[in-house]
Short mmCIF file of C-alpha atoms in Angstrom, two decimals:
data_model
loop_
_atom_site.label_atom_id
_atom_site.label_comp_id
_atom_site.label_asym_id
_atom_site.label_seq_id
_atom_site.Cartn_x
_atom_site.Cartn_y
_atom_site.Cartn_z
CA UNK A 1104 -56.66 16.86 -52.96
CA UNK A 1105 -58.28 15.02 -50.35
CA UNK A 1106 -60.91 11.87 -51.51
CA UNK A 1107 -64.34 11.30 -50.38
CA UNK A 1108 -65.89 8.09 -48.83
CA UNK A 1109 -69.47 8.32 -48.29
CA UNK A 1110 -71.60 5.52 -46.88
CA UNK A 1111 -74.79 6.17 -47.02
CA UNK A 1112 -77.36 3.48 -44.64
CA UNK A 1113 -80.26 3.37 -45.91
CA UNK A 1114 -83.83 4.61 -43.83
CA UNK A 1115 -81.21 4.80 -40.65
CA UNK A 1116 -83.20 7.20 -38.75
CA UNK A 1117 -85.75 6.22 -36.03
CA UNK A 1118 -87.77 7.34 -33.14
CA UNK A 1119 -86.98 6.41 -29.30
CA UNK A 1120 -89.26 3.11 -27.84
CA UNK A 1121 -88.10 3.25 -23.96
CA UNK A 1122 -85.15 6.34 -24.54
CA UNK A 1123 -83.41 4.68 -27.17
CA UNK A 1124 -83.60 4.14 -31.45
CA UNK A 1125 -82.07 1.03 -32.80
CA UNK A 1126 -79.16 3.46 -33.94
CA UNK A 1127 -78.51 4.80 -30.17
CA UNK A 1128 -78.56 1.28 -28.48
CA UNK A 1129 -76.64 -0.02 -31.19
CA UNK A 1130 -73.09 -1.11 -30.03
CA UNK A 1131 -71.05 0.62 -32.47
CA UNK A 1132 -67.00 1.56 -31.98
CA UNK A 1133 -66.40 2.50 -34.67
CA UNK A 1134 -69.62 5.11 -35.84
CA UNK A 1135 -68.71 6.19 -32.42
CA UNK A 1136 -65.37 7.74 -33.05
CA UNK A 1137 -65.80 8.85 -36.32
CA UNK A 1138 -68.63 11.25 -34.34
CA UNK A 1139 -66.17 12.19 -31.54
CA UNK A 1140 -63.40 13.20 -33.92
CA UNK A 1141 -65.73 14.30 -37.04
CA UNK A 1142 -67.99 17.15 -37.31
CA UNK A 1143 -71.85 16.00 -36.26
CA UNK A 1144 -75.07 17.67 -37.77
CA UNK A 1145 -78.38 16.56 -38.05
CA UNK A 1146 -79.76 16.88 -42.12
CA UNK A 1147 -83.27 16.93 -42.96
CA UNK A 1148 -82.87 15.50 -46.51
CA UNK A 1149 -85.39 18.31 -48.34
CA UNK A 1150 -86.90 20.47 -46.30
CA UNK A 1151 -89.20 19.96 -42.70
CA UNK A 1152 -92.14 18.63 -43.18
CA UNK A 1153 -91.37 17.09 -46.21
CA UNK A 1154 -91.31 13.23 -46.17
CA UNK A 1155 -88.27 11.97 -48.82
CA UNK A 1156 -88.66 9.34 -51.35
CA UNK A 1157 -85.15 7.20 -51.47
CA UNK A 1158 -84.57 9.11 -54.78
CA UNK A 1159 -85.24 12.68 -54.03
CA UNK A 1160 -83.20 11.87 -50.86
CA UNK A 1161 -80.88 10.71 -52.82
CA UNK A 1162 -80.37 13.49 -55.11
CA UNK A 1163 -80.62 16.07 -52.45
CA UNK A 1164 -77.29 14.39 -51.01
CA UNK A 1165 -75.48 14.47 -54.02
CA UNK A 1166 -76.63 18.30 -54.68
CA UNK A 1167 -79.48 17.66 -57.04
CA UNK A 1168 -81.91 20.00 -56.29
CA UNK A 1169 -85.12 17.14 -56.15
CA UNK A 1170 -87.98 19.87 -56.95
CA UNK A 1171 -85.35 20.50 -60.01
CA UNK A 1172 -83.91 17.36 -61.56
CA UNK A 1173 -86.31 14.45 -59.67
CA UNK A 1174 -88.29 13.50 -63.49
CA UNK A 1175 -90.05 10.07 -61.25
CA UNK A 1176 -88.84 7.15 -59.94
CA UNK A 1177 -89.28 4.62 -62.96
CA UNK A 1178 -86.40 5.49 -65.12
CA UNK A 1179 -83.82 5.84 -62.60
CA UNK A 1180 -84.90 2.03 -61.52
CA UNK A 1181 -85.08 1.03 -65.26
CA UNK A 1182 -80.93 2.49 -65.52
CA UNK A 1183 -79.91 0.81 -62.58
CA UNK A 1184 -81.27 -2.33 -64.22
CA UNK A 1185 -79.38 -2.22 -67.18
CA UNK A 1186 -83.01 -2.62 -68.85
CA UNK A 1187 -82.63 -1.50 -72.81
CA UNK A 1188 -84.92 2.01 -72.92
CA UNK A 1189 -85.13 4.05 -76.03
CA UNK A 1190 -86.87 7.54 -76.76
CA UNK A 1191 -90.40 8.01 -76.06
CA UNK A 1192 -90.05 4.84 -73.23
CA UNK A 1193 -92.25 4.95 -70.33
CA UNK A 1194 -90.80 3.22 -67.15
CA UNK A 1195 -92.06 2.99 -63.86
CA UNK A 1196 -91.33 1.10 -60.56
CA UNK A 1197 -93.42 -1.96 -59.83
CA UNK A 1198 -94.12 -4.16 -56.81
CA UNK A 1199 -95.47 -7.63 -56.73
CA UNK A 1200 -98.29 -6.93 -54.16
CA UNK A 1201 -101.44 -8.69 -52.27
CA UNK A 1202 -105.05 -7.53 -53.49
CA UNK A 1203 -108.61 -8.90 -52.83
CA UNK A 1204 -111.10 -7.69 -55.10
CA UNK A 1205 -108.67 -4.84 -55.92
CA UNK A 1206 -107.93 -3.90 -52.18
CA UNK A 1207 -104.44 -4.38 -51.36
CA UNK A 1208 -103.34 -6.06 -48.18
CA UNK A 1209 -100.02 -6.09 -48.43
CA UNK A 1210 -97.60 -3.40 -50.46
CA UNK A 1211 -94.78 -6.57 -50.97
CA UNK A 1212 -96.77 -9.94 -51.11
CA UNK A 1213 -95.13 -11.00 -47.79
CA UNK A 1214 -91.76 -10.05 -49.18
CA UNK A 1215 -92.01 -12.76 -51.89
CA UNK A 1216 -88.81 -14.97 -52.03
CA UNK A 1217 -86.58 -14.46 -55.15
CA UNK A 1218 -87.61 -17.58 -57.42
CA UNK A 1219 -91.44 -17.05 -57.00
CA UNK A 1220 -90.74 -13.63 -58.03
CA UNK A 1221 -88.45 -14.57 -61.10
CA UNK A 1222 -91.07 -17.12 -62.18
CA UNK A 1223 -94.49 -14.99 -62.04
CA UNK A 1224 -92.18 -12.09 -63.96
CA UNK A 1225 -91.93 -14.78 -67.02
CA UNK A 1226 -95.87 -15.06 -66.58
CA UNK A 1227 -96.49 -11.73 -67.23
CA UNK A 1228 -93.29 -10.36 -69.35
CA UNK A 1229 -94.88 -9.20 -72.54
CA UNK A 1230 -98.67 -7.70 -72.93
CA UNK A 1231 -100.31 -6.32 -75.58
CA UNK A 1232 -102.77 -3.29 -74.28
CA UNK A 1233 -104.33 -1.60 -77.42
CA UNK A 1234 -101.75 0.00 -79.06
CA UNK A 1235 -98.70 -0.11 -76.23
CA UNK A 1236 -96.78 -2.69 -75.41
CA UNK A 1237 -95.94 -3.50 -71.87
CA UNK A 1238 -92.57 -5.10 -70.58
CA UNK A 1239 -92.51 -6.11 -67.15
CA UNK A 1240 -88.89 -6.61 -65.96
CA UNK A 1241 -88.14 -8.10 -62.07
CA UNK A 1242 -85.16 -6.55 -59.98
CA UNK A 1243 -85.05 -7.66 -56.82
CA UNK A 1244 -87.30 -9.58 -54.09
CA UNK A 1245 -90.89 -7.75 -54.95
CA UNK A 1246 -89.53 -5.62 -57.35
CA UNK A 1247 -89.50 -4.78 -60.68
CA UNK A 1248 -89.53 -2.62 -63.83
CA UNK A 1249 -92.60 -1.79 -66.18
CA UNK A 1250 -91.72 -0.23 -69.46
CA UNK A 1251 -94.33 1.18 -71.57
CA UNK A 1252 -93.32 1.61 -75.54
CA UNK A 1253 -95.71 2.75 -78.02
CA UNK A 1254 -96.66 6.55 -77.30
CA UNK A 1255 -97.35 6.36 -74.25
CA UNK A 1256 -96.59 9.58 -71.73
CA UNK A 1257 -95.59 9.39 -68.47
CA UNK A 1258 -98.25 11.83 -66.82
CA UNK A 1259 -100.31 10.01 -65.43
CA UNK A 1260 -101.14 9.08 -61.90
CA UNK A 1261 -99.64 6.17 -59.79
CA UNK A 1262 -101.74 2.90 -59.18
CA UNK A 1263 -99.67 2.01 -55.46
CA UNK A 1264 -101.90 3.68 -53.14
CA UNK A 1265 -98.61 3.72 -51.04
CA UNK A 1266 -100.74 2.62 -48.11
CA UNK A 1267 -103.20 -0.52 -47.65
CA UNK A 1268 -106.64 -0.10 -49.10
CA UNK A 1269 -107.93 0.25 -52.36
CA UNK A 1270 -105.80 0.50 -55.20
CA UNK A 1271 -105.00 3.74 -57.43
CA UNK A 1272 -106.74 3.39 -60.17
CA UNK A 1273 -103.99 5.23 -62.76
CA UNK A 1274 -105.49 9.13 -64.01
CA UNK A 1275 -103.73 11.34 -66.67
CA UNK A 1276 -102.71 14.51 -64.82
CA UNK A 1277 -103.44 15.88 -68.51
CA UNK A 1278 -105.20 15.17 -71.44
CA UNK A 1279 -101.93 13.69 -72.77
CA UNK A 1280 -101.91 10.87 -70.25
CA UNK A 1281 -105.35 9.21 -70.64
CA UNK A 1282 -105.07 6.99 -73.54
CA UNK A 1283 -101.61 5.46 -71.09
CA UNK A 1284 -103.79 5.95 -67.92
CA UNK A 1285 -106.35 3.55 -69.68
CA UNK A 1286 -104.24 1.27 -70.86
CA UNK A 1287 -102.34 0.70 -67.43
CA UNK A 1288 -105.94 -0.03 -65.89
CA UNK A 1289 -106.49 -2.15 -68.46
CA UNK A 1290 -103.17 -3.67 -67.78
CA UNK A 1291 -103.52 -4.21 -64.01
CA UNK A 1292 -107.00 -6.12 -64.44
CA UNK A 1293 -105.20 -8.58 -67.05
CA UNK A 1294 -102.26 -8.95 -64.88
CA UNK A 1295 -104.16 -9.49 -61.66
CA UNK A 1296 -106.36 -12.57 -64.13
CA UNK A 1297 -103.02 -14.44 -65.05
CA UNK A 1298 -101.31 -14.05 -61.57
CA UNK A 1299 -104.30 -15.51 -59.77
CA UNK A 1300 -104.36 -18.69 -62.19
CA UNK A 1301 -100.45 -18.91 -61.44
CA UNK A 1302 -99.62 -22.26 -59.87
CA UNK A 1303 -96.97 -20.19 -57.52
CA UNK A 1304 -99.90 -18.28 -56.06
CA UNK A 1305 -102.05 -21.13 -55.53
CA UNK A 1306 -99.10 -22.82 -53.52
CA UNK A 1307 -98.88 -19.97 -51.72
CA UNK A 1308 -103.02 -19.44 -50.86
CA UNK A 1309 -102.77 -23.18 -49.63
CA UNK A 1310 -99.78 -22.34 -47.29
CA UNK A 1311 -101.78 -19.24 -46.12
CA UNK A 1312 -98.32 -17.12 -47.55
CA UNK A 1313 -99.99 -13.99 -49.20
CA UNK A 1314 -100.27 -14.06 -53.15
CA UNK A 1315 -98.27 -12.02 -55.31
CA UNK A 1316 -101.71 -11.45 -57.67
CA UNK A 1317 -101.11 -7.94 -58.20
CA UNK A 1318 -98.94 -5.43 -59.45
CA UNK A 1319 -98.14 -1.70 -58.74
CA UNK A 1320 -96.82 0.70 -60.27
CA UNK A 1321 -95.54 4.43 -59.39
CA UNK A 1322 -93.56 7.10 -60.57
CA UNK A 1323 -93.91 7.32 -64.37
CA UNK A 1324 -90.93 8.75 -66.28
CA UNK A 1325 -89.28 8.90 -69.61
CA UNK A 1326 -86.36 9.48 -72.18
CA UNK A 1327 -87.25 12.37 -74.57
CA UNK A 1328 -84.16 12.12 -76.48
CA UNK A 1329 -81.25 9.43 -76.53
CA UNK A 1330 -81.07 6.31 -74.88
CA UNK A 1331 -80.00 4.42 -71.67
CA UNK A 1332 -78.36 7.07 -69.96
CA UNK A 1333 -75.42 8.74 -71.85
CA UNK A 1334 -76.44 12.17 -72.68
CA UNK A 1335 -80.05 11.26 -72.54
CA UNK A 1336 -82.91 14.04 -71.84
CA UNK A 1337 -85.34 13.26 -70.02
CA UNK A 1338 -89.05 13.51 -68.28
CA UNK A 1339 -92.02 13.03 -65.95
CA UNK A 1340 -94.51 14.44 -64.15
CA UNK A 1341 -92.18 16.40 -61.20
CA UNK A 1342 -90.98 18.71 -64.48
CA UNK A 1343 -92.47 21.34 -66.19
CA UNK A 1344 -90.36 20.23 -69.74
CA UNK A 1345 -87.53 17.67 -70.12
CA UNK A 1346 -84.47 17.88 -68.65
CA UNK A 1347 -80.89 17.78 -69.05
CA UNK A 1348 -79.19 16.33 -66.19
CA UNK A 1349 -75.00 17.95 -65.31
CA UNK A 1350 -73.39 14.71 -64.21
CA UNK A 1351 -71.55 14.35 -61.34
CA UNK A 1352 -68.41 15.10 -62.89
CA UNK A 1353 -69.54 18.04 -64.55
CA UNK A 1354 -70.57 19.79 -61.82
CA UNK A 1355 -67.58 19.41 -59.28
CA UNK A 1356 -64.88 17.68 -60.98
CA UNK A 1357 -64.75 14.96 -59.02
CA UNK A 1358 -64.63 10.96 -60.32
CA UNK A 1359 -67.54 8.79 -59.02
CA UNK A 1360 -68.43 5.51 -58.14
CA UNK A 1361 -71.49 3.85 -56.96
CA UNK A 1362 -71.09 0.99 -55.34
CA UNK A 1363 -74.92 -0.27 -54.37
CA UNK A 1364 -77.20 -3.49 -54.40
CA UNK A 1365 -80.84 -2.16 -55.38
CA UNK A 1366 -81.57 -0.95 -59.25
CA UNK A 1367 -82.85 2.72 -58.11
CA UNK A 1368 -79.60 3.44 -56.48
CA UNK A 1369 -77.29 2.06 -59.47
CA UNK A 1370 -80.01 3.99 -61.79
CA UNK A 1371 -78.80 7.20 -59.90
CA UNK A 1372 -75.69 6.66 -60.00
CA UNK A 1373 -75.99 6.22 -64.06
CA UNK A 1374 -78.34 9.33 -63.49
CA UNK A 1375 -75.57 11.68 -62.40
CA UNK A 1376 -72.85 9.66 -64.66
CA UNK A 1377 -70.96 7.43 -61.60
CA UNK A 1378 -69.34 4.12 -62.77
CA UNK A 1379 -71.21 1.82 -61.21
CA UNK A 1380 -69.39 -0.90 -60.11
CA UNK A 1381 -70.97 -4.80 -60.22
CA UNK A 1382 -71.39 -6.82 -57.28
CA UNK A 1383 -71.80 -10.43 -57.03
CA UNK A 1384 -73.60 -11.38 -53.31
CA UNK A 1385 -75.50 -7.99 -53.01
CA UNK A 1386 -79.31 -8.26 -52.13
CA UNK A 1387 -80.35 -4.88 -51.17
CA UNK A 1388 -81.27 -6.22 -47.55
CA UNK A 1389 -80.18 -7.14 -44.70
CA UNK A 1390 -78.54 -10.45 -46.00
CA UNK A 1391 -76.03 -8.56 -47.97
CA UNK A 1392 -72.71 -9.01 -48.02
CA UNK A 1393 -70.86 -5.94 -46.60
CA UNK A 1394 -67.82 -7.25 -46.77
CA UNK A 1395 -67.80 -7.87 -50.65
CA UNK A 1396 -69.18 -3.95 -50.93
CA UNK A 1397 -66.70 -2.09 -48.27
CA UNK A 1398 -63.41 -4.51 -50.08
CA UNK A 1399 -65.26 -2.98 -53.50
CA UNK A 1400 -65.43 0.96 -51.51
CA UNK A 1401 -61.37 0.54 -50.61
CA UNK A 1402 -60.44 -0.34 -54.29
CA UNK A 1403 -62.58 1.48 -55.85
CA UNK A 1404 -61.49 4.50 -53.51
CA UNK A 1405 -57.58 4.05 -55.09
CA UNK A 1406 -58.77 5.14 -58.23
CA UNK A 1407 -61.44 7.78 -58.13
CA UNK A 1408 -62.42 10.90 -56.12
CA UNK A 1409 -65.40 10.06 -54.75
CA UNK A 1410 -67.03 6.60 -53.81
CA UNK A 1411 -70.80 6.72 -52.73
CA UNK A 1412 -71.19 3.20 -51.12
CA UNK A 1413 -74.96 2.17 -50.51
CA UNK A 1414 -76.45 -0.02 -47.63
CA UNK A 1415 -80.04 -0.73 -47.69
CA UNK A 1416 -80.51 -3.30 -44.63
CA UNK A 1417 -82.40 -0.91 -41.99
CA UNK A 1418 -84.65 0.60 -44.50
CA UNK A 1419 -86.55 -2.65 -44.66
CA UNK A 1420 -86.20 -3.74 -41.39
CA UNK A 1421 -87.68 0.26 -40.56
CA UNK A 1422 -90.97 -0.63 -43.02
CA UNK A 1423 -91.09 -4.34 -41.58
CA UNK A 1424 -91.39 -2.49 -37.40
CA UNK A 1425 -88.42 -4.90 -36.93
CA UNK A 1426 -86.33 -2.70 -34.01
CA UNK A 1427 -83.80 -5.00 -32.83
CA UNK A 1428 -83.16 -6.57 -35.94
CA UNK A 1429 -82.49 -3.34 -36.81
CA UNK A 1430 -79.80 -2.58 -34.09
CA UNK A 1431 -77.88 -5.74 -34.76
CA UNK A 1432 -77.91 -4.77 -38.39
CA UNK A 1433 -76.18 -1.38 -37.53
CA UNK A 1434 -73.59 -3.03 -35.35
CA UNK A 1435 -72.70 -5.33 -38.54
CA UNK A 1436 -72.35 -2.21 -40.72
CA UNK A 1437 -70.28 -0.83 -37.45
CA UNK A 1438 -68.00 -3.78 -37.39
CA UNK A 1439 -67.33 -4.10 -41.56
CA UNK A 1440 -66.48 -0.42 -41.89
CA UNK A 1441 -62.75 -0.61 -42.91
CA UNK A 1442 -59.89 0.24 -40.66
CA UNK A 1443 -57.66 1.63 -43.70
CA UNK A 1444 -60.72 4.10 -44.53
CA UNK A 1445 -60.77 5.31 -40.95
CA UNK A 1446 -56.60 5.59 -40.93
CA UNK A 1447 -56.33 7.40 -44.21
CA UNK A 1448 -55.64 10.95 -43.87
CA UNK A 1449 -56.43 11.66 -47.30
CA UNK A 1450 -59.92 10.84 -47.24
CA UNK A 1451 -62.86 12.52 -45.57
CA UNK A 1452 -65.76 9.93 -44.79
CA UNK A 1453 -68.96 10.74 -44.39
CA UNK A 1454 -72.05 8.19 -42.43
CA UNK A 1455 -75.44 9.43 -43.25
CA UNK A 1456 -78.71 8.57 -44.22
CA UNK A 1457 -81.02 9.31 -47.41
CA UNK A 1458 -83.95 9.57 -44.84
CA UNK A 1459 -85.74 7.86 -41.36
CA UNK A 1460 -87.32 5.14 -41.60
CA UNK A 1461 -88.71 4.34 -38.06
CA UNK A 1462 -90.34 1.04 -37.14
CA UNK A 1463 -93.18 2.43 -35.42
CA UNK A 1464 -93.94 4.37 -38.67
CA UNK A 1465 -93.40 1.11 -40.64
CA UNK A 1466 -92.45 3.73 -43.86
CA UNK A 1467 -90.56 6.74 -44.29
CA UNK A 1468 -90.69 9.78 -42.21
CA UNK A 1469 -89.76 13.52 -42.08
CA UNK A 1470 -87.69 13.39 -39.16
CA UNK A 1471 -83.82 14.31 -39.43
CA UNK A 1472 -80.85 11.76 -40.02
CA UNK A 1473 -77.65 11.88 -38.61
CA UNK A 1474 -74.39 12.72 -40.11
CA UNK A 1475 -70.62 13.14 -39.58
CA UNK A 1476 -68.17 14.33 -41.61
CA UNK A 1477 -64.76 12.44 -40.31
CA UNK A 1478 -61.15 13.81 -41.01
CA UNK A 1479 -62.65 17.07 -42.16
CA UNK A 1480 -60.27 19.38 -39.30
CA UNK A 1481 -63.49 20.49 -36.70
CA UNK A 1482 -65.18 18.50 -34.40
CA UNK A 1483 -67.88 19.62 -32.16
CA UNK A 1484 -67.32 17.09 -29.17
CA UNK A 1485 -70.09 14.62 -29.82
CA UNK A 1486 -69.94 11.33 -28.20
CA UNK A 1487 -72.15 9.01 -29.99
CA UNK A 1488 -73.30 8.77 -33.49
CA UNK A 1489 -77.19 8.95 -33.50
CA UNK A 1490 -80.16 11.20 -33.78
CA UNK A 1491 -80.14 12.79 -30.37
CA UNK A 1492 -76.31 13.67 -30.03
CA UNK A 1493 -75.90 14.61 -33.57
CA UNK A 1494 -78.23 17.78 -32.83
CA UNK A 1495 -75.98 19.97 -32.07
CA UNK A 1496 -75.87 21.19 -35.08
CA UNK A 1497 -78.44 21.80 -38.11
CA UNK A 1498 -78.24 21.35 -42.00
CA UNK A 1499 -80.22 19.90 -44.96
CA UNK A 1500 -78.82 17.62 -47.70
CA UNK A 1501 -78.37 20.19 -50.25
CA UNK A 1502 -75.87 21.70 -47.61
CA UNK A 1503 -73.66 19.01 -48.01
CA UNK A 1504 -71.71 19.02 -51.43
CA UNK A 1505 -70.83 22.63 -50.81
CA UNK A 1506 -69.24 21.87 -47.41
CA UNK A 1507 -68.08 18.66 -48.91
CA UNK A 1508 -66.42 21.36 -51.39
CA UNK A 1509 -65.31 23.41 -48.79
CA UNK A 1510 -63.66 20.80 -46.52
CA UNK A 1511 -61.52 19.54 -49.50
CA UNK A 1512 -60.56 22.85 -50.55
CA UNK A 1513 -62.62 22.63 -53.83
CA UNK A 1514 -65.12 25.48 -53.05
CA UNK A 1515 -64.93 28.75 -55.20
CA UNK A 1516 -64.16 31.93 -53.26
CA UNK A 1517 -66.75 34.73 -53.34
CA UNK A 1518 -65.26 38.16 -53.30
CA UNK A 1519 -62.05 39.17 -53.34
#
């Protein structure tokens, strides 16, 4: 049976500025003949129309119907943390942010360096809020983990406005959710008080760097039953009841691993049941070190069926309007992709995206991503691996585990 290799780069799609997207100009050998001798499509990674989070991108991909099995954002970030959640848990995802008077002017405080980050974490680790407890947990750069524990439910609304403005203020969606919804309110307002006494942020206000004197928080979610992630149940405000979620395995007998940098893409991997595999130098952006992850991708590829390896460069360069840097980012990706991958009969690779990320937009879009499916036996004579030449052809994310199936002679026949 033939192995699978997929690489999946982050918020690679784009839009043309004079012809071209960072992914077209990109000088790129080897995407390049991987397109010319793979089958090319274009996926839209839900449905048109429809612009996809990283997760429910995600999921589509791996055949994880998002309107199905996405429960919210915060637990799969709290797994791919290795943060200690137990039943009745309420995690979300949380960004260090820039507010004035509760008006946010910048989503990721200027991209706030790792050791300011660590340090305002400590400042604000443990609150009391009435009768919850809040936990505040940093991941990466602005990011980080909120767990709720004391009865709290994870329908309520988000307080990142996901734009600039005014911020959220958090809502139940029921009845359930307003004692949490109050408390998180309550929450932010004491948060924002300690984080604009911090010495960091008054460093920063004198350098005219923007203050990390705020946080966010979106997509609420839960463990019903169990904990961490083996065999858990689990819940949020996308499902009508908890759920139950196959893992990878299960559904198509195939061994995973995840091989990734940021905590929400190691928290689905844990989410489906991949091994996720432990990296020492990778920093979810553009200063990551491929070579470290593809060396990971080509042992890790000996032993299991399928490897899911994760770049995330372009999707912040896409949100921070950064075009060239962009480009030279793809042609690093281009240059680090391994020889022995590309030689191997035995594996099909596949080069996609989880969705577009252009930097005119400066967030995520609905537009299309490219993909090829290399050593698969069709091609469909495209020369170049980008948005425009990859259009010959038309499919959505779900599409792709079943022709993944297919093209590895794993599908089930229909008939007789």
């Amino acid at each position: 049976m033939m192995k699978v290799f997929l690489i999946v780069i982050d918020g690679l799609g784009d839009l043309e500025k004079n012809g071209k997207t960072p992914l077209s100009l990109a000088k790129k050998k080897k995407l390049n003949f991987l397109a010319k001798n793979g089958l090319c499509a274009i996926s839209y990674p839900i449905e048109r129309g429809i612009v996809p989070g990283s997760d429910t991108g995600h999921l589509a991909l791996f055949g994880y119907d998002p309107y199905k099995y996405y429960v919210g954002r915060g637990i799969l970030e709290a797994l791919g943390s290795n943060i200690r959640i137990y039943e009745g848990d309420v995690a979300f995802r949380a960004n260090f942010a820039t507010c004035s008077k509760f008006e946010i002017t910048d989503r990721r405080a200027g991209r706030i360096d790792e050791e300011s980050a660590k340090k305002l974490a400590k400042e604000i680790e443990h609150l009391k809020i009435k009768d919850f407890d809040f936990f505040f947990y940093h991941t990466k750069g602005h990011r980080g983990v909120l767990i709720i524990r004391g009865r709290a439910s994870p329908l309520v609304t988000d307080t990142d406005p996901h734009s600039l403005g005014k911020i959220s203020w958090s809502k139940g969606i029921t009845d359930e959710g307003n004692e949490t919804a109050k408390a998180i309110n309550e929450w932010t307002k004491e948060v924002n008080k300690i984080l604009e006494k911090s010495e960091i942020n008054k460093e920063r206000k004198k350098k005219n760097i923007p203050q990390a004197n705020i946080v966010l928080l979106r997509g609420g979610s839960s463990i019903v039953k169990g904990k961490y992630f083996e065999g858990a149940t689990y819940f949020g405000p996308y499902v009508k009841e908890p759920i139950r979620v196959e893992t990878f395995e299960e559904r198509y007998g195939l061994k995973a691993s995840c091989i990734a940098g940021g905590a929400l893409y190691k928290g689905i991997g844990k989410y489906l049941g991949m091994d996720v595999i432990e990296l020492k130098r990778a920093t979810a952006d553009q200063n990551t070190d491929l070579e470290e992850k593809f060396s990971k991708g080509v042992s890790e590829i000996q032993k299991k069926d399928f490897v899911f390896l994760h770049i995330k460069g372009c999707d912040p360069l896409g949100h921070d309007g950064k075009f060239d840097e962009k480009r030279k980012f793809i042609e690093k990706i281009d240059k680090c992709i391994p020889d022995e991958i590309i030689k191997d009969k035995d594996i099909l690779t596949i080069v996609t995206s989880d969705h577009s990320t252009p930097c005119s937009f400066k967030s995520h879009s609905a537009h299309p991503v490219p993909i090829v499916f290399y050593n698969c036996g069709r091609r469909n004579n495209v020369k170049s691996f980008d948005e425009l030449s990859c259009s010959v052809m038309e499919i959505k994310h779900l599409d792709v585990m079943p022709m993944v199936l297919g093209m590895i002679n794993k599908a089930k026949m229909y008939g007789s």
